[in-house]
Short mmCIF file of C-alpha atoms and ligand atoms in Angstrom, two decimals:
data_model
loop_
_atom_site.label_atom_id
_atom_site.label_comp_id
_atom_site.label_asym_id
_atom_site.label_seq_id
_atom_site.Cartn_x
_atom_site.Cartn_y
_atom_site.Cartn_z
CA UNK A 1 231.22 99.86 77.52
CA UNK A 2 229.38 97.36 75.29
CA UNK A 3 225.63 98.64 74.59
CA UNK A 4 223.20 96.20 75.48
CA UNK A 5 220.74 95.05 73.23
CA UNK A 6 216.78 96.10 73.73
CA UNK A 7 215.71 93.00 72.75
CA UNK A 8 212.29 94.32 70.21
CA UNK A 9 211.44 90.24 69.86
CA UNK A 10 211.50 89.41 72.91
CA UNK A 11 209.11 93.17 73.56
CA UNK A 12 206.81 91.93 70.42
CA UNK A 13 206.00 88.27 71.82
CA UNK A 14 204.88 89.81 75.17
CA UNK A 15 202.81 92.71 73.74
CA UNK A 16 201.02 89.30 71.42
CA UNK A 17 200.26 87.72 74.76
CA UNK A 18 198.03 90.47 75.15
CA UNK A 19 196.70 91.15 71.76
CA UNK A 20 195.58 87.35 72.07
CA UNK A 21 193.57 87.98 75.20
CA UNK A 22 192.18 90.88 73.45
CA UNK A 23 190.74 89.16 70.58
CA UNK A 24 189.22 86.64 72.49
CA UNK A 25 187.55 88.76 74.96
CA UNK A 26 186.01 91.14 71.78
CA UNK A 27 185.01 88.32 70.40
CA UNK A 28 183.20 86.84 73.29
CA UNK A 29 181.31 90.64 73.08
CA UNK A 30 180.59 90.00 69.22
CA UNK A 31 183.56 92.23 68.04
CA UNK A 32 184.68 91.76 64.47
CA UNK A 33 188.55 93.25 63.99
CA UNK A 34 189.48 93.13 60.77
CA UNK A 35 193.00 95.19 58.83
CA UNK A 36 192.10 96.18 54.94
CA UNK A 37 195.60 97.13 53.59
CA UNK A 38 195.65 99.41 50.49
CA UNK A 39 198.40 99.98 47.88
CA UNK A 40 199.13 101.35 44.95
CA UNK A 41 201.72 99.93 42.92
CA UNK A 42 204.67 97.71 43.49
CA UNK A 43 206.87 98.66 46.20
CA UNK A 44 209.05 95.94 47.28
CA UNK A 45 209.15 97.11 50.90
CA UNK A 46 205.73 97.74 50.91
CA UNK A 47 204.65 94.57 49.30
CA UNK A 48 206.74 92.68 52.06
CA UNK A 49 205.36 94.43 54.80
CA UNK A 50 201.74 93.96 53.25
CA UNK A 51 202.12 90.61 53.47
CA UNK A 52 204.24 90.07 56.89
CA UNK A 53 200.90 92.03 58.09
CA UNK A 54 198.21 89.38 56.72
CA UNK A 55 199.96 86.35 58.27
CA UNK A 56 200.24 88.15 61.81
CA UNK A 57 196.83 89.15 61.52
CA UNK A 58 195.91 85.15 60.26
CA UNK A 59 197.81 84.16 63.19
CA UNK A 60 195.48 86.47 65.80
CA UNK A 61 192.40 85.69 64.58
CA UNK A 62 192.32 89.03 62.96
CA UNK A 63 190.37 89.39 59.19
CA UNK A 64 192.17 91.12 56.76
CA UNK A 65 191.81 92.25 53.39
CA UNK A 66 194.39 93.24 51.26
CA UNK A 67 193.01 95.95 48.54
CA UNK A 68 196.35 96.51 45.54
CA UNK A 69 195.91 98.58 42.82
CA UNK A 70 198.02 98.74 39.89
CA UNK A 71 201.13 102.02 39.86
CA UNK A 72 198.40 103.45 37.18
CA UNK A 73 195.78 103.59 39.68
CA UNK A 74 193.91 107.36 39.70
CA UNK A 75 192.90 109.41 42.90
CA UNK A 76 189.22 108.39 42.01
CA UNK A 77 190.32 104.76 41.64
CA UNK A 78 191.98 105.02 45.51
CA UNK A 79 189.21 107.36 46.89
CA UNK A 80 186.63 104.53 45.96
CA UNK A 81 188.11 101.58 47.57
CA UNK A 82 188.57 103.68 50.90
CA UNK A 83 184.94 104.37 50.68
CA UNK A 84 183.96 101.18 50.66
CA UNK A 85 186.50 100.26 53.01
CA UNK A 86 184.59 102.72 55.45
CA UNK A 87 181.76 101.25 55.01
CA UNK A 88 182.49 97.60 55.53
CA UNK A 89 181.65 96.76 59.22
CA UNK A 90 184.14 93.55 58.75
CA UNK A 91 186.84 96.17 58.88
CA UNK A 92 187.67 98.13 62.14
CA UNK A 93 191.42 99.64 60.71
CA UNK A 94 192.49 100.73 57.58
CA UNK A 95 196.16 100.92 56.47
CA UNK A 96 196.97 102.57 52.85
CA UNK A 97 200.79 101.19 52.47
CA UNK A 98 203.10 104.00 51.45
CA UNK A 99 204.25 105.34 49.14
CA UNK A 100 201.64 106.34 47.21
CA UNK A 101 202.41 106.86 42.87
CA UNK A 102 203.30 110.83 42.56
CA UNK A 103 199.82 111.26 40.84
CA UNK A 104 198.17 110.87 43.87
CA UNK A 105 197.62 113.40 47.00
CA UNK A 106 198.47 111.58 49.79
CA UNK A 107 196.87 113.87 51.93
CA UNK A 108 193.09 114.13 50.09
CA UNK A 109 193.35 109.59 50.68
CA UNK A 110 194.21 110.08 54.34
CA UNK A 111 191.51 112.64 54.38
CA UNK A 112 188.85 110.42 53.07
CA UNK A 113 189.76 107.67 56.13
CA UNK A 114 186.88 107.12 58.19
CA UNK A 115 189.01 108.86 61.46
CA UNK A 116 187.35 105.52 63.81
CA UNK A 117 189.56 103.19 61.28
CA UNK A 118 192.45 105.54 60.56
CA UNK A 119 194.44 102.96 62.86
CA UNK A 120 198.00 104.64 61.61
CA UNK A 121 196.67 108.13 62.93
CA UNK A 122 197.39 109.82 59.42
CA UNK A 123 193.62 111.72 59.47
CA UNK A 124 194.16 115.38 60.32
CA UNK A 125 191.81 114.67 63.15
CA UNK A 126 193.78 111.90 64.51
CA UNK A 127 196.94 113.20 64.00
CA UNK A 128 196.03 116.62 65.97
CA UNK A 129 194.31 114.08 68.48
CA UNK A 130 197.91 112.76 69.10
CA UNK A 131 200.05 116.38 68.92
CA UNK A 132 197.58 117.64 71.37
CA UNK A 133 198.50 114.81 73.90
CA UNK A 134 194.72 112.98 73.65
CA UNK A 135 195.26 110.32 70.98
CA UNK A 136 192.67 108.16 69.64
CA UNK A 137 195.52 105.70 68.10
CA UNK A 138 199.12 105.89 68.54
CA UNK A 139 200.82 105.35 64.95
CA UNK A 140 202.65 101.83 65.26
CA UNK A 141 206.43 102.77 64.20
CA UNK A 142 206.47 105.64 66.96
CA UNK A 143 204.35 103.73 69.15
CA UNK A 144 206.89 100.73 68.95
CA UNK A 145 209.60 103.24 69.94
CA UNK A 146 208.81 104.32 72.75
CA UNK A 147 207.25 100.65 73.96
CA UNK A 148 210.46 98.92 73.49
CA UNK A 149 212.06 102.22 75.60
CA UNK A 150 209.51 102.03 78.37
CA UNK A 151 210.03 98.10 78.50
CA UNK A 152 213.46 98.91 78.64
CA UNK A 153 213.50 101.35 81.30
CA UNK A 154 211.34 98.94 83.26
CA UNK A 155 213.61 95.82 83.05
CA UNK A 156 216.31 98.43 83.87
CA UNK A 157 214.45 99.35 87.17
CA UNK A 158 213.97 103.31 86.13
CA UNK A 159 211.45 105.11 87.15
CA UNK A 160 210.01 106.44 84.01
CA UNK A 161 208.70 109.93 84.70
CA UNK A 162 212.00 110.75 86.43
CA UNK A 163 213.61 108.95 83.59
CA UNK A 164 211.95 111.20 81.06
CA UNK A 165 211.73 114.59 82.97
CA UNK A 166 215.46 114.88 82.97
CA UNK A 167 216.24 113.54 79.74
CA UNK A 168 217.41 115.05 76.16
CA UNK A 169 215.34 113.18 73.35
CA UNK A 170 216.35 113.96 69.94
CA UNK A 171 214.64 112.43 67.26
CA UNK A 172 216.71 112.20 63.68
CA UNK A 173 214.32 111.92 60.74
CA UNK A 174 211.23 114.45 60.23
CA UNK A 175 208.00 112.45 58.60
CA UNK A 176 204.74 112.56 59.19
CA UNK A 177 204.92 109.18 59.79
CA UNK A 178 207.62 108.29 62.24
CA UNK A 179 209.34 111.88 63.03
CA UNK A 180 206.82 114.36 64.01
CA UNK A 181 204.63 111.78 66.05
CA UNK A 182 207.57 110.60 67.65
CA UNK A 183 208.55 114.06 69.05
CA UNK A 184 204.78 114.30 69.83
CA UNK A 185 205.19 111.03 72.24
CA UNK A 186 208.71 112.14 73.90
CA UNK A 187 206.74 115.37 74.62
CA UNK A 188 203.97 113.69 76.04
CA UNK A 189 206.19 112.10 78.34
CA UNK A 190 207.43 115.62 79.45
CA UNK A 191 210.58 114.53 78.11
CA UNK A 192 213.17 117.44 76.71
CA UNK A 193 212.99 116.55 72.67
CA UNK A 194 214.77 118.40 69.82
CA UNK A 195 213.76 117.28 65.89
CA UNK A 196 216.40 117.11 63.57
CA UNK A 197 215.81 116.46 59.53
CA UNK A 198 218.16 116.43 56.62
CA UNK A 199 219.26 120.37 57.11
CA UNK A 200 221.24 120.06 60.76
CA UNK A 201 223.63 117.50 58.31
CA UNK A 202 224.19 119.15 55.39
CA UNK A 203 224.84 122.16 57.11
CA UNK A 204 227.66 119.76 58.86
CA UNK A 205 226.44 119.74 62.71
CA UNK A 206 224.25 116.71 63.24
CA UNK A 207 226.62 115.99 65.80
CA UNK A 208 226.52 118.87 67.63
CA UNK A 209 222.44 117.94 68.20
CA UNK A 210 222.87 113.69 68.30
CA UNK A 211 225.64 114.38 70.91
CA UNK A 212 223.01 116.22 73.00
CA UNK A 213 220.76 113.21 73.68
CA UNK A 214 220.25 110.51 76.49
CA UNK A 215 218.09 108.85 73.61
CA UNK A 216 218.64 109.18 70.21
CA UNK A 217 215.88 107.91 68.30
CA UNK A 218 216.81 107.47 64.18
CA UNK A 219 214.65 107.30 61.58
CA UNK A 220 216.11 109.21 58.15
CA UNK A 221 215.85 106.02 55.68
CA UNK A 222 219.88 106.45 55.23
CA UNK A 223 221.79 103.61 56.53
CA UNK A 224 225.23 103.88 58.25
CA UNK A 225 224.16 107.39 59.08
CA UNK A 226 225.00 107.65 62.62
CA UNK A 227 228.54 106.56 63.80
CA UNK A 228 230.14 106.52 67.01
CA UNK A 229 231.19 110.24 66.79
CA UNK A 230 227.23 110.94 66.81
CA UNK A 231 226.30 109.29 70.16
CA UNK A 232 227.42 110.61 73.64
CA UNK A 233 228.41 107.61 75.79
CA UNK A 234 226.09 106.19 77.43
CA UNK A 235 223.59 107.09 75.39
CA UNK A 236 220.11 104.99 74.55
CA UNK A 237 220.21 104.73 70.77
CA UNK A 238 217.00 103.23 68.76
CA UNK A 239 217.35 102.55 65.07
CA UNK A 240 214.01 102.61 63.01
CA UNK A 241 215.61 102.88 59.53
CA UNK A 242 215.08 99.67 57.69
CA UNK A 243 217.41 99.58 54.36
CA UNK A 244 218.47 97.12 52.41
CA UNK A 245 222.21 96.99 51.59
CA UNK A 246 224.03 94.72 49.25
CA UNK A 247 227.32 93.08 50.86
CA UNK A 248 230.70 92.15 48.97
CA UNK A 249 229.35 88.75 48.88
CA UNK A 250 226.59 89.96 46.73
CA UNK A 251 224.10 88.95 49.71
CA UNK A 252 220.87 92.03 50.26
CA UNK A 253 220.80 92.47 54.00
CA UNK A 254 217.98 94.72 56.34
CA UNK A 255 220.58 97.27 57.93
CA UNK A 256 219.69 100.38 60.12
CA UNK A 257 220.76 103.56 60.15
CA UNK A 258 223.17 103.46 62.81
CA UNK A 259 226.18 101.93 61.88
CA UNK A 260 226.16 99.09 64.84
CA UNK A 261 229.65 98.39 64.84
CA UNK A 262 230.94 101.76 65.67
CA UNK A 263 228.41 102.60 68.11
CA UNK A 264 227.59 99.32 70.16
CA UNK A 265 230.70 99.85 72.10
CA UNK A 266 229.62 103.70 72.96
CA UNK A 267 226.19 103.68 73.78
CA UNK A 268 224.50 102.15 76.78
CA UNK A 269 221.54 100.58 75.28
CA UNK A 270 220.90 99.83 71.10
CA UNK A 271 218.36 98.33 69.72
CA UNK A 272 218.96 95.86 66.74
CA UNK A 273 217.91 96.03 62.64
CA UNK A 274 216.77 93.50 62.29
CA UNK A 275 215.01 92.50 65.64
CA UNK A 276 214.12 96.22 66.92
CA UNK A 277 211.70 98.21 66.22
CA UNK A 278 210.23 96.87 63.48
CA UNK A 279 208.17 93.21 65.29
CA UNK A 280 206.85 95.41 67.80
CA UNK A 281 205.22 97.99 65.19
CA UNK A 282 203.83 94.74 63.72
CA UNK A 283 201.96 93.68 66.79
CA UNK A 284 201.14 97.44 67.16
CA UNK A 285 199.26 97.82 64.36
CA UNK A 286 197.38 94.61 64.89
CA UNK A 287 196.32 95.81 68.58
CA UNK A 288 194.90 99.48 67.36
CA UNK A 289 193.02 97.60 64.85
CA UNK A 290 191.63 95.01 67.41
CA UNK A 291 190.45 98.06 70.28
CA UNK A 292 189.33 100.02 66.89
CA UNK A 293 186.96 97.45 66.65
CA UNK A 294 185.53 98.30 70.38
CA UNK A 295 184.91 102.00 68.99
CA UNK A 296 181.24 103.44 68.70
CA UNK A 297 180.82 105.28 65.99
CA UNK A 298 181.83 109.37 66.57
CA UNK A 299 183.89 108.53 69.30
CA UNK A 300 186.62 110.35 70.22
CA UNK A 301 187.49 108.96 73.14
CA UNK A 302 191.59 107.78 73.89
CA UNK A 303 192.23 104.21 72.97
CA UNK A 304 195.75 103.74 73.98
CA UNK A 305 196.84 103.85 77.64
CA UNK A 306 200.27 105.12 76.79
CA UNK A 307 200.14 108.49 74.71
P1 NAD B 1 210.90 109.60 55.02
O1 NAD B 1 211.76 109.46 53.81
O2 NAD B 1 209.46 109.91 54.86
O3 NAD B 1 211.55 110.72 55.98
C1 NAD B 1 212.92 110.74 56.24
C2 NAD B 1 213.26 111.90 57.14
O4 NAD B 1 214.65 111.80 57.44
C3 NAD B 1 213.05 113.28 56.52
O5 NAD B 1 212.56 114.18 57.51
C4 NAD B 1 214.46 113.72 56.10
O6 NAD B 1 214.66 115.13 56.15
C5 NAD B 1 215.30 113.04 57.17
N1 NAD B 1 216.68 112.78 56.69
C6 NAD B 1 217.04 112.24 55.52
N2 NAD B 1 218.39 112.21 55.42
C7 NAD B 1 218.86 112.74 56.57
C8 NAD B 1 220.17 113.00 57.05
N3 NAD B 1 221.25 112.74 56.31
N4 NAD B 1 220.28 113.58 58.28
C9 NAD B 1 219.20 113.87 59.02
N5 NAD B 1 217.94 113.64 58.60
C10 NAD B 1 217.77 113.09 57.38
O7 NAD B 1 211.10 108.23 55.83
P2 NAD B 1 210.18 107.54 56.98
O8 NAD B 1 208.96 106.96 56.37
O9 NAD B 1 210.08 108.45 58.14
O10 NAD B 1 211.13 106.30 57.36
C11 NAD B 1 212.41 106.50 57.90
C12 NAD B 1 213.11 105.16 58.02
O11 NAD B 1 212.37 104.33 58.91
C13 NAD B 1 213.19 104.37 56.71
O12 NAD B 1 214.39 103.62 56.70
C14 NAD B 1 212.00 103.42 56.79
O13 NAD B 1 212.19 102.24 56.02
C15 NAD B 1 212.02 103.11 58.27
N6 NAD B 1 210.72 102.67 58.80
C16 NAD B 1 210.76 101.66 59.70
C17 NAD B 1 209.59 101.20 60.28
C18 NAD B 1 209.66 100.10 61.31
O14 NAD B 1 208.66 99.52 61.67
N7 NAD B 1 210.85 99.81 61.86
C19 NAD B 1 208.37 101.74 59.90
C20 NAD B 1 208.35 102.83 59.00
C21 NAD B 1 209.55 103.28 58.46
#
């Protein structure tokens, strides 16, 4: 068996069909989107993304403003550009690029969001929102995940509550960011999910919990970590890492986590790094800043028609 490929471009382009649509029709209504971006420092991944995020938005119709602040920057500094961020009605979603410099609590910035433009869910009252199963925005990397697998198990003809009420979901990687919400949205789907982190392999078994899973979603930031001995055949295997790796040619390439040669021939379905995940996180983000921008202010209500 040769896994095929889950084709995240090809998933991206028709979730911007309806982004477009979207804008227009909040426009015609008098709607303003707009994506501030905050950093702090000089990532190189973050920078890239930053960017990759202001010519999509260009593209859509979308405002954006991109707010960077020098590595030295204090809490104070970062606390005072979200609150003004919150307060400019230009702006319907607010992103603050990880990661932060160590001097600053990550935590007390997503606390200051304004939770109606916390677009990446990362507000304590978003982010219970979403573990509760009532989200107000889905965060985009998890989001994307399980969009390219319900795409997938639509093109594949699956029905997907049987689909996910007999399958094993395990989810490698534990962040705030991608982890945890991801195990929120398998168990949203009344999927069976297990959550593994950086313990379940250096106590030698991540095997013994990959092997477990119809889907195996990765997201650890460590590339080449899952090999064929990881993945039960079969198996629907989604890569989130994005790493960059230096060849013998001296050439920096985006690679995965999941070593694709080993496992393409063992899984059922993989999805590509480049080409995956990451496009569809892009539009994502773009469309829970565009129906942020339909919010009144205080409500709670659910956005996002897929939890
Ligand atoms: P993180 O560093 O915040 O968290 C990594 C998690 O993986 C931790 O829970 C850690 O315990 C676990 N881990 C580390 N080594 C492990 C191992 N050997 N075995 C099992 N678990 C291990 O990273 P993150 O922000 O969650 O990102 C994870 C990856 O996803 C990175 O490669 C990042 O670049 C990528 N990412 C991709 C997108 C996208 O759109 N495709 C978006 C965000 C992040």
């Amino acid at each position: 068996m040769t896994a095929r490929v889950m084709d995240g471009r090809a998933c991206a382009r028709a979730l911007a069909a309806g982004l477009a649509d979207e804008v227009a029709r909040l426009r015609d209504r008098g709607g303003r989107p707009g994506l501030a971006i905050v950093s702090a420092g000089s990532d190189h991944g973050a920078a890239l993304y930053g960017r990759r995020l202001q010519r999509l938005s260009a593209e859509f119709g979308i405002g954006h403003a991109a707010r960077p602040l020098p590595a030295t920057a204090t809490q104070a500094d970062l606390l005072g550009v979200i609150a003004e961020l919150n307060a400019d009605p230009d702006l319907s979603g607010i992103l603050v690029l990880r990661p932060l410099p160590p001097h600053v609590d990550e935590s007390a910035v997503f606390r200051a969001l304004d939770p109606a433009k916390d677009v990446e869910a990362v507000h304590p009252e978003n982010a219970g929102l979403l573990t509760l199963g009532v989200p107000r925005f889905v965060p985009s990397t998890p989001a994307a995940v399980f969009h390219l697998l319900d795409t997938w198990l639509d093109a594949a003809g699956e029905d997907r509550a049987d689909f996910y009420h007999r399958s094993r979901i395990v989810v490698v990687g534990r962040s705030n960011t991608v982890g945890k919400p991801a195990v929120a949205l398998g168990c949203a789907r009344e999927a069976s999910v297990e959550s593994v982190d950086v313990w379940a392999d250096r106590t030698g078994g991540l095997g013994r919990h990959t092997r477990w899973a119809d889907v195996l979603v990765v997201a650890a930031g460590r590339p080449g970590l899952i090999r064929a001995e990881h993945v039960t055949p079969g198996a629907i295997v989604i890569d989130v890492g994005i790493n960059a790796s230096t060849g013998s040619d001296g050439r920096v390439r985006t690679v995965g986590d999941v070593d694709a040669a080993s496992v393409a021939p063992r899984a059922g379905a993989l999805s590509p790094v480049p080409g995956g995940v990451g496009p569809v996180t892009d539009v994502w983000l773009l469309r829970s800043t565009v129906r942020a921008a339909s919010l009144r202010p205080g409500s709670d209500r659910t956005l996002l028609e897929v939890p």
